[in-house]
Amino acid sequence: MSGFGLKIALLFCLLAAGPVLSGQEHIPPITLHTDQVPMKEVLGQIEEQSGLSFSYNSRLIDPEEELSIHVDQVSLEEALSILFKGQRISFEVVEQQVVLKRARGRKVKEEAVELKDSTVVVEVKFTLSGFVKDSRTGEVLIGATITKAGGAVGTITNSYGFYSLTLQREVEELICTYVGYQKDIRAIHSPENQSVHFSMEKELTHIKEVSIYSDELENMIRTIRSSEERINPESVRKMPALFGEKDVIKSLAAVPGIKFFGDGSTIFFVRGGGRDQNMITIDEAPVYNPTHLLGYFSTVIPDAIKDVKIYKGDFPANYGGRLSSLIDIRTKDGNMNHFGMDGSVGLLSSRLSLEGPIWKEHISFFASGRRSYITRPLQNWNPNINDLHFSDLHLKLNYNISSKNRL
């Protein structure tokens, strides 16, 4: 190669190395000693020491937020990672500017991760979980709402009164609300995985009678699934019944889309489906014969019911494969603190329920029985009838093994 060609090749190499050398300019170490100083002043000190300027959105960082920081002779990456600890903020040095932006990465624990030579992501992600119970009876509350203070992030308890809420930044308080109960607020002292349980007190408020003549509010309050309906056990007791015998299955007649056979029995059809396409479960156990006396009385004792859900389609994944409908019945767990008894005497049958603690706050029981006495009235009409009756017995034992396990 001639001397002129060698000079040309050397010139091209120097030009190509120019940007690399420029990108590796040394940034002086940072020293900060401030107490309760606005964020904009801290960033100003970093600008003076580093020779760089900051570029950011005021909605991402509050310039007036006061903070304290003490560091000696640290790199720009270390100073900014300490300054934005616990926040989802990343930065990148572009020419002579430090660009601050919201981080998009997902981390399980609080950590500082170097993405490039001049990029650090700092964020926190933790999970709060626990149970929501009635403070007097110890019964779990289904459908209670748990939210973080000052935000729209929240969740609801499942069929076991359990909730799990994952948050991505530090939260000071967790709020639990439930219809008919006082609001319960719990302080969260550290952003880490932990159990937070709620014990709700009933709210007794005496108000004047209010008449509502519009159904707009009812149209606004809907479940996540449009085909899901819920029946309150109290409303079942208030419904008129044949011979005073309250029946959960017959109360489904008030639900749109459910039609009963015209003979007064508990045979029902959902949205045109067959009678054999309906599944009834009690505490997740399928019930294949839910009726007595040719379908005129159901086997479910009203006093034992805590919650009833009706799915007319769009089933949850764990109930997949149902053809027409699912009736999910949840029964009482029993009072964890006090013994109680409830009973009634009717024209056709009598009921008696007992509940109470075996080991307070840990083990409780609930027992409910029903026995009919229709043989003698029928013998007056037909002496050939010897014995015609039905009986039901419901027993349930509830054991709280630990804060995370229950039997």
Coordinates of C-alpha atoms in Angstrom, one line a residue:
M1 CA 0.0 0.0 0.0
S2 CA 1.4 3.4 -0.9
G3 CA 2.0 6.1 1.7
F4 CA -1.0 8.2 0.5
G5 CA -3.3 5.2 0.8
L6 CA -2.1 4.5 4.4
K7 CA -2.8 8.1 5.4
I8 CA -6.4 7.8 4.0
A9 CA -7.0 4.6 5.9
L10 CA -5.7 6.1 9.2
L11 CA -8.0 9.2 8.7
F12 CA -11.1 6.9 8.4
C13 CA -10.2 5.0 11.5
L14 CA -9.9 8.3 13.5
L15 CA -13.2 9.5 12.2
A16 CA -14.9 6.3 13.2
A17 CA -13.5 6.3 16.7
G18 CA -14.6 9.9 17.3
P19 CA -18.2 9.1 18.5
V20 CA -16.9 6.3 20.7
L21 CA -14.4 8.6 22.4
S22 CA -17.0 11.3 22.8
G23 CA -19.5 8.8 24.4
Q24 CA -16.9 7.8 27.0
E25 CA -16.3 11.3 28.4
H26 CA -15.7 11.1 32.2
I27 CA -18.5 12.4 34.5
P28 CA -17.1 13.8 37.8
P29 CA -18.1 12.0 41.0
I30 CA -21.1 13.5 42.9
T31 CA -21.2 14.7 46.5
L32 CA -24.5 15.7 48.1
H33 CA -25.4 16.7 51.7
T34 CA -29.0 18.0 51.9
D35 CA -31.8 17.9 54.4
Q36 CA -35.4 18.6 53.5
V37 CA -34.5 20.4 50.2
P38 CA -36.8 20.5 47.2
M39 CA -36.1 18.1 44.4
K40 CA -35.3 20.8 41.9
E41 CA -32.5 22.1 44.1
V42 CA -31.0 18.7 44.4
L43 CA -31.1 18.2 40.7
G44 CA -29.5 21.6 40.3
Q45 CA -26.6 20.6 42.5
I46 CA -26.1 17.5 40.4
E47 CA -26.1 19.6 37.2
E48 CA -23.4 21.9 38.6
Q49 CA -21.1 19.0 39.6
S50 CA -21.7 16.8 36.5
G51 CA -21.9 19.5 33.8
L52 CA -25.1 17.8 32.5
S53 CA -28.7 19.1 32.4
F54 CA -31.9 17.2 33.3
S55 CA -34.9 16.7 31.1
Y56 CA -38.1 15.3 32.6
N57 CA -41.9 15.6 32.7
S58 CA -43.3 17.4 35.8
R59 CA -46.0 14.8 36.1
L60 CA -43.3 12.1 36.6
I61 CA -41.4 14.0 39.3
D62 CA -42.6 16.7 41.7
P63 CA -40.0 19.5 41.7
E64 CA -41.2 20.8 45.0
E65 CA -41.0 17.5 46.9
E66 CA -38.6 17.9 49.8
L67 CA -36.1 15.1 50.5
S68 CA -32.7 14.4 52.2
I69 CA -29.7 12.7 50.7
H70 CA -26.1 12.3 51.8
V71 CA -23.5 10.8 49.4
D72 CA -19.7 11.3 49.0
Q73 CA -17.8 10.9 45.8
V74 CA -20.2 8.5 44.1
S75 CA -21.0 8.0 40.4
L76 CA -23.9 9.6 38.7
E77 CA -25.7 6.2 38.5
E78 CA -25.3 5.6 42.2
A79 CA -26.5 9.1 43.1
L80 CA -29.6 8.9 41.0
S81 CA -30.4 5.3 42.1
I82 CA -30.4 6.5 45.7
L83 CA -32.3 9.7 44.9
F84 CA -35.1 7.8 43.1
K85 CA -35.1 4.7 45.4
G86 CA -38.6 3.1 45.6
Q87 CA -39.8 4.8 42.4
R88 CA -40.2 3.4 38.9
I89 CA -37.9 5.9 37.2
S90 CA -35.1 5.2 34.8
F91 CA -32.6 7.6 33.3
E92 CA -30.3 7.8 30.3
V93 CA -27.5 10.2 29.3
V94 CA -28.1 11.5 25.8
E95 CA -25.3 13.9 24.7
Q96 CA -25.2 16.5 27.5
Q97 CA -28.6 15.8 29.0
V98 CA -29.9 13.3 31.6
V99 CA -33.3 12.1 30.4
L100 CA -35.6 10.9 33.2
K101 CA -38.5 8.6 32.2
R102 CA -40.9 6.0 33.7
A103 CA -39.4 2.6 33.9
R104 CA -41.3 -0.2 32.1
G105 CA -39.5 -3.2 33.6
R106 CA -41.1 -5.6 36.2
K107 CA -39.1 -6.6 39.2
V108 CA -40.2 -8.8 42.1
K109 CA -38.1 -7.1 44.8
E110 CA -36.6 -3.6 45.3
E111 CA -33.5 -3.5 43.3
A112 CA -31.3 -1.3 41.1
V113 CA -30.6 -2.8 37.6
E114 CA -28.1 -1.3 35.1
L115 CA -29.6 -1.5 31.7
K116 CA -26.9 0.3 29.8
D117 CA -23.7 2.2 30.6
S118 CA -25.9 5.1 31.9
T119 CA -29.3 3.6 32.7
V120 CA -30.7 2.5 36.1
V121 CA -34.2 1.2 36.9
V122 CA -35.4 1.2 40.5
E123 CA -38.8 -0.2 41.5
V124 CA -40.7 -2.0 44.2
K125 CA -43.3 -4.8 43.8
F126 CA -44.9 -6.6 46.7
T127 CA -48.0 -8.6 47.6
L128 CA -50.4 -8.0 50.5
S129 CA -52.8 -10.9 51.4
G130 CA -55.1 -12.0 54.1
F131 CA -58.7 -12.8 55.3
V132 CA -61.6 -10.5 56.1
K133 CA -63.9 -11.7 58.9
D134 CA -66.8 -10.6 61.1
S135 CA -65.2 -9.5 64.4
R136 CA -68.2 -10.9 66.5
T137 CA -68.8 -14.3 64.8
G138 CA -65.6 -15.0 63.0
E139 CA -67.5 -15.6 59.7
V140 CA -65.5 -14.8 56.6
L141 CA -67.0 -12.0 54.5
I142 CA -67.4 -12.8 50.8
G143 CA -67.1 -9.9 48.3
A144 CA -65.4 -7.3 50.7
T145 CA -63.5 -4.6 48.9
I146 CA -59.8 -3.9 49.7
T147 CA -58.1 -0.8 48.2
K148 CA -55.0 1.3 48.8
A149 CA -55.5 4.7 50.3
G150 CA -55.7 7.5 47.7
G151 CA -55.8 5.2 44.7
A152 CA -58.1 3.2 42.5
V153 CA -56.1 0.0 42.8
G154 CA -57.9 -2.7 44.7
T155 CA -59.5 -6.2 44.8
I156 CA -62.3 -8.2 46.5
T157 CA -62.4 -11.3 48.7
N158 CA -63.2 -14.6 47.2
S159 CA -65.6 -17.3 48.4
Y160 CA -63.3 -18.1 51.3
G161 CA -62.9 -14.4 52.4
F162 CA -59.3 -14.3 51.1
Y163 CA -57.8 -11.5 49.1
S164 CA -54.4 -10.9 47.4
L165 CA -53.3 -7.5 46.2
T166 CA -50.0 -6.8 44.4
L167 CA -48.7 -3.2 44.5
Q168 CA -45.8 -1.7 42.6
R169 CA -44.9 1.2 44.9
E170 CA -45.0 1.9 48.6
V171 CA -48.4 2.4 50.2
E172 CA -49.2 3.8 53.6
E173 CA -52.7 2.5 54.3
L174 CA -54.9 -0.4 53.2
I175 CA -58.7 0.2 53.4
C176 CA -61.4 -2.5 53.7
T177 CA -65.1 -1.8 53.1
Y178 CA -68.1 -4.1 53.2
V179 CA -71.9 -3.3 53.1
G180 CA -73.3 -3.0 56.6
Y181 CA -69.9 -2.8 58.3
Q182 CA -67.6 0.0 59.4
K183 CA -64.6 0.9 57.3
D184 CA -61.4 -0.7 58.6
I185 CA -58.0 0.9 57.9
R186 CA -54.6 -0.8 58.4
A187 CA -51.2 0.9 58.3
I188 CA -48.6 -0.7 56.0
H189 CA -45.1 0.1 57.5
S190 CA -42.9 -1.6 55.0
P191 CA -43.2 -2.4 51.2
E192 CA -42.7 -6.2 51.5
N193 CA -44.8 -9.4 51.1
Q194 CA -46.9 -9.7 54.2
S195 CA -50.3 -10.8 55.6
V196 CA -52.8 -8.2 56.6
H197 CA -56.1 -9.4 58.1
F198 CA -59.2 -7.4 58.7
S199 CA -61.8 -7.9 61.5
M200 CA -64.9 -5.9 60.6
E201 CA -67.4 -4.3 63.0
K202 CA -71.0 -4.1 62.0
E203 CA -72.3 -0.6 61.5
L204 CA -75.6 0.2 63.2
T205 CA -77.1 3.4 61.8
H206 CA -80.7 4.5 62.3
I207 CA -82.0 6.5 59.4
K208 CA -85.4 7.6 58.3
E209 CA -87.3 5.7 55.6
V210 CA -86.2 6.4 52.1
S211 CA -88.3 5.6 49.0
I212 CA -86.6 5.1 45.7
Y213 CA -88.7 5.1 42.5
S214 CA -86.0 4.6 39.9
D215 CA -83.9 1.6 38.9
E216 CA -81.0 3.6 37.6
L217 CA -78.8 2.7 40.6
E218 CA -79.5 -1.0 40.1
N219 CA -78.4 -0.7 36.5
M220 CA -75.2 1.0 37.6
I221 CA -74.3 -1.7 40.1
R222 CA -73.4 -4.8 38.1
T223 CA -71.0 -7.7 38.6
I224 CA -68.0 -8.3 36.4
R225 CA -70.0 -11.1 34.7
S226 CA -73.3 -9.9 33.3
S227 CA -74.7 -13.5 33.7
E228 CA -73.9 -13.7 37.4
E229 CA -76.6 -13.0 40.0
R230 CA -76.4 -13.1 43.8
I231 CA -79.2 -13.8 46.3
N232 CA -79.0 -12.5 49.9
P233 CA -80.2 -15.1 52.5
E234 CA -82.2 -12.4 54.2
S235 CA -84.2 -11.8 51.1
V236 CA -85.1 -15.5 51.0
R237 CA -86.6 -15.4 54.5
K238 CA -88.7 -12.4 53.5
M239 CA -90.2 -14.0 50.4
P240 CA -93.7 -15.5 50.7
A241 CA -93.7 -19.3 50.8
L242 CA -96.1 -22.2 50.6
F243 CA -97.2 -23.2 54.2
G244 CA -94.5 -20.9 55.5
E245 CA -91.7 -23.2 54.3
K246 CA -88.9 -21.0 53.0
D247 CA -87.1 -22.5 50.0
V248 CA -83.8 -21.3 48.5
I249 CA -84.4 -23.0 45.2
K250 CA -87.9 -21.5 44.7
S251 CA -86.5 -18.1 45.5
L252 CA -84.7 -18.3 42.1
A253 CA -88.0 -17.5 40.5
A254 CA -87.1 -13.8 41.1
V255 CA -84.0 -14.0 39.0
P256 CA -84.4 -13.1 35.3
G257 CA -83.9 -15.9 32.9
I258 CA -85.0 -18.7 35.3
K259 CA -88.4 -20.3 34.8
F260 CA -90.1 -22.9 37.0
F261 CA -92.4 -25.7 36.0
G262 CA -96.0 -24.7 36.5
D263 CA -96.9 -27.4 39.1
G264 CA -95.4 -25.6 42.1
S265 CA -92.3 -27.9 42.3
T266 CA -88.7 -26.9 42.4
I267 CA -88.0 -28.0 38.8
F268 CA -86.6 -25.0 36.9
F269 CA -85.2 -24.2 33.5
V270 CA -82.5 -21.6 32.7
R271 CA -82.6 -19.7 29.4
G272 CA -84.4 -22.5 27.6
G273 CA -82.1 -25.3 28.8
G274 CA -83.2 -28.6 30.1
R275 CA -83.8 -29.4 33.8
D276 CA -80.9 -31.9 33.7
Q277 CA -78.4 -29.2 32.5
N278 CA -78.4 -27.3 35.8
M279 CA -75.7 -28.0 38.4
I280 CA -76.2 -27.2 42.1
T281 CA -73.2 -27.2 44.5
I282 CA -73.0 -26.7 48.3
D283 CA -69.6 -25.6 49.4
E284 CA -68.2 -26.8 46.0
A285 CA -69.7 -30.3 46.5
P286 CA -72.2 -31.3 43.7
V287 CA -75.8 -32.1 44.8
Y288 CA -77.4 -34.5 42.3
N289 CA -80.8 -34.8 44.0
P290 CA -81.7 -31.4 45.6
T291 CA -85.4 -32.1 46.3
H292 CA -87.9 -34.0 48.5
L293 CA -91.4 -35.3 47.8
L294 CA -91.3 -35.3 44.0
G295 CA -89.6 -31.9 43.8
Y296 CA -91.9 -29.9 46.0
F297 CA -89.3 -29.2 48.7
S298 CA -85.5 -28.6 48.4
T299 CA -82.9 -30.3 50.5
V300 CA -81.2 -27.0 51.3
I301 CA -82.0 -25.7 54.9
P302 CA -82.5 -21.9 54.7
D303 CA -80.9 -21.3 58.1
A304 CA -77.6 -22.8 57.0
I305 CA -77.1 -20.5 54.0
K306 CA -74.5 -17.7 53.9
D307 CA -74.3 -16.8 50.2
V308 CA -75.9 -17.9 46.9
K309 CA -74.6 -17.2 43.4
I310 CA -76.3 -18.0 40.1
Y311 CA -74.3 -18.3 36.9
K312 CA -76.5 -18.4 33.8
G313 CA -73.6 -18.6 31.4
D314 CA -70.0 -17.3 31.1
F315 CA -68.9 -19.6 33.9
P316 CA -65.6 -19.2 35.7
A317 CA -62.8 -21.5 34.5
N318 CA -63.1 -23.9 37.4
Y319 CA -66.7 -24.5 36.5
G320 CA -66.2 -25.1 32.8
G321 CA -68.3 -27.6 30.9
R322 CA -71.7 -26.7 32.5
L323 CA -74.4 -26.6 29.9
S324 CA -77.1 -24.3 31.2
S325 CA -76.6 -22.9 34.8
L326 CA -74.7 -23.3 38.0
I327 CA -76.2 -22.6 41.5
D328 CA -73.2 -22.1 43.9
I329 CA -74.4 -22.2 47.6
R330 CA -72.1 -21.4 50.4
T331 CA -73.0 -22.3 54.0
K332 CA -72.2 -20.8 57.4
D333 CA -68.9 -21.7 59.0
G334 CA -70.1 -21.3 62.6
N335 CA -69.5 -18.6 65.2
M336 CA -65.8 -18.5 66.3
N337 CA -66.5 -16.7 69.6
H338 CA -70.0 -17.4 71.0
F339 CA -72.5 -20.2 71.1
G340 CA -75.9 -19.6 69.4
M341 CA -79.1 -21.4 68.6
D342 CA -81.9 -20.7 66.1
G343 CA -85.1 -22.6 65.3
S344 CA -88.6 -22.4 64.0
V345 CA -91.8 -24.5 64.0
G346 CA -93.9 -24.6 60.9
L347 CA -97.1 -26.2 59.6
L348 CA -95.1 -28.9 57.7
S349 CA -91.7 -29.1 59.4
S350 CA -89.5 -27.8 62.2
R351 CA -85.9 -26.6 62.1
L352 CA -83.2 -26.2 64.7
S353 CA -79.6 -24.8 64.2
L354 CA -76.7 -24.7 66.6
E355 CA -73.3 -23.0 66.2
G356 CA -70.3 -22.1 68.4
P357 CA -66.6 -22.4 69.0
I358 CA -64.9 -25.6 69.9
W359 CA -61.5 -23.8 70.2
K360 CA -62.0 -20.0 70.1
E361 CA -60.6 -18.3 67.1
H362 CA -59.5 -21.6 65.7
I363 CA -62.2 -24.3 65.4
S364 CA -66.0 -23.8 65.1
F365 CA -69.0 -25.9 64.2
F366 CA -72.4 -25.4 62.6
A367 CA -75.2 -27.9 62.8
S368 CA -78.7 -27.6 61.3
G369 CA -81.5 -30.1 61.1
R370 CA -85.0 -30.3 59.7
R371 CA -87.8 -32.9 60.2
S372 CA -91.3 -32.9 58.6
Y373 CA -94.5 -34.2 60.2
I374 CA -96.9 -34.4 57.4
T375 CA -97.8 -38.1 57.8
R376 CA -100.7 -37.6 60.3
P377 CA -102.5 -34.8 58.3
L378 CA -102.3 -37.0 55.2
Q379 CA -103.6 -40.0 57.1
N380 CA -106.8 -38.0 57.9
W381 CA -107.3 -37.8 54.1
N382 CA -106.1 -41.3 53.2
P383 CA -105.7 -43.9 56.0
N384 CA -103.6 -46.2 53.8
I385 CA -100.6 -43.8 54.2
N386 CA -98.3 -45.3 56.8
D387 CA -95.2 -43.1 56.8
L388 CA -94.4 -40.2 54.6
H389 CA -91.9 -37.6 55.8
F390 CA -88.5 -36.1 55.0
S391 CA -85.5 -34.9 57.0
D392 CA -82.3 -33.0 56.4
L393 CA -79.1 -32.7 58.5
H394 CA -76.3 -30.3 57.8
L395 CA -73.0 -30.5 59.7
K396 CA -69.9 -28.3 59.1
L397 CA -66.6 -28.1 61.0
N398 CA -64.3 -25.1 60.3
Y399 CA -60.7 -25.2 61.4
N400 CA -58.3 -22.2 60.9
I401 CA -55.0 -24.0 61.0
S402 CA -52.9 -20.8 60.4
S403 CA -53.2 -17.4 58.8
K404 CA -52.7 -19.0 55.4
N405 CA -54.3 -22.5 55.8
R406 CA -57.9 -23.4 56.6
L407 CA -59.8 -26.7 56.6

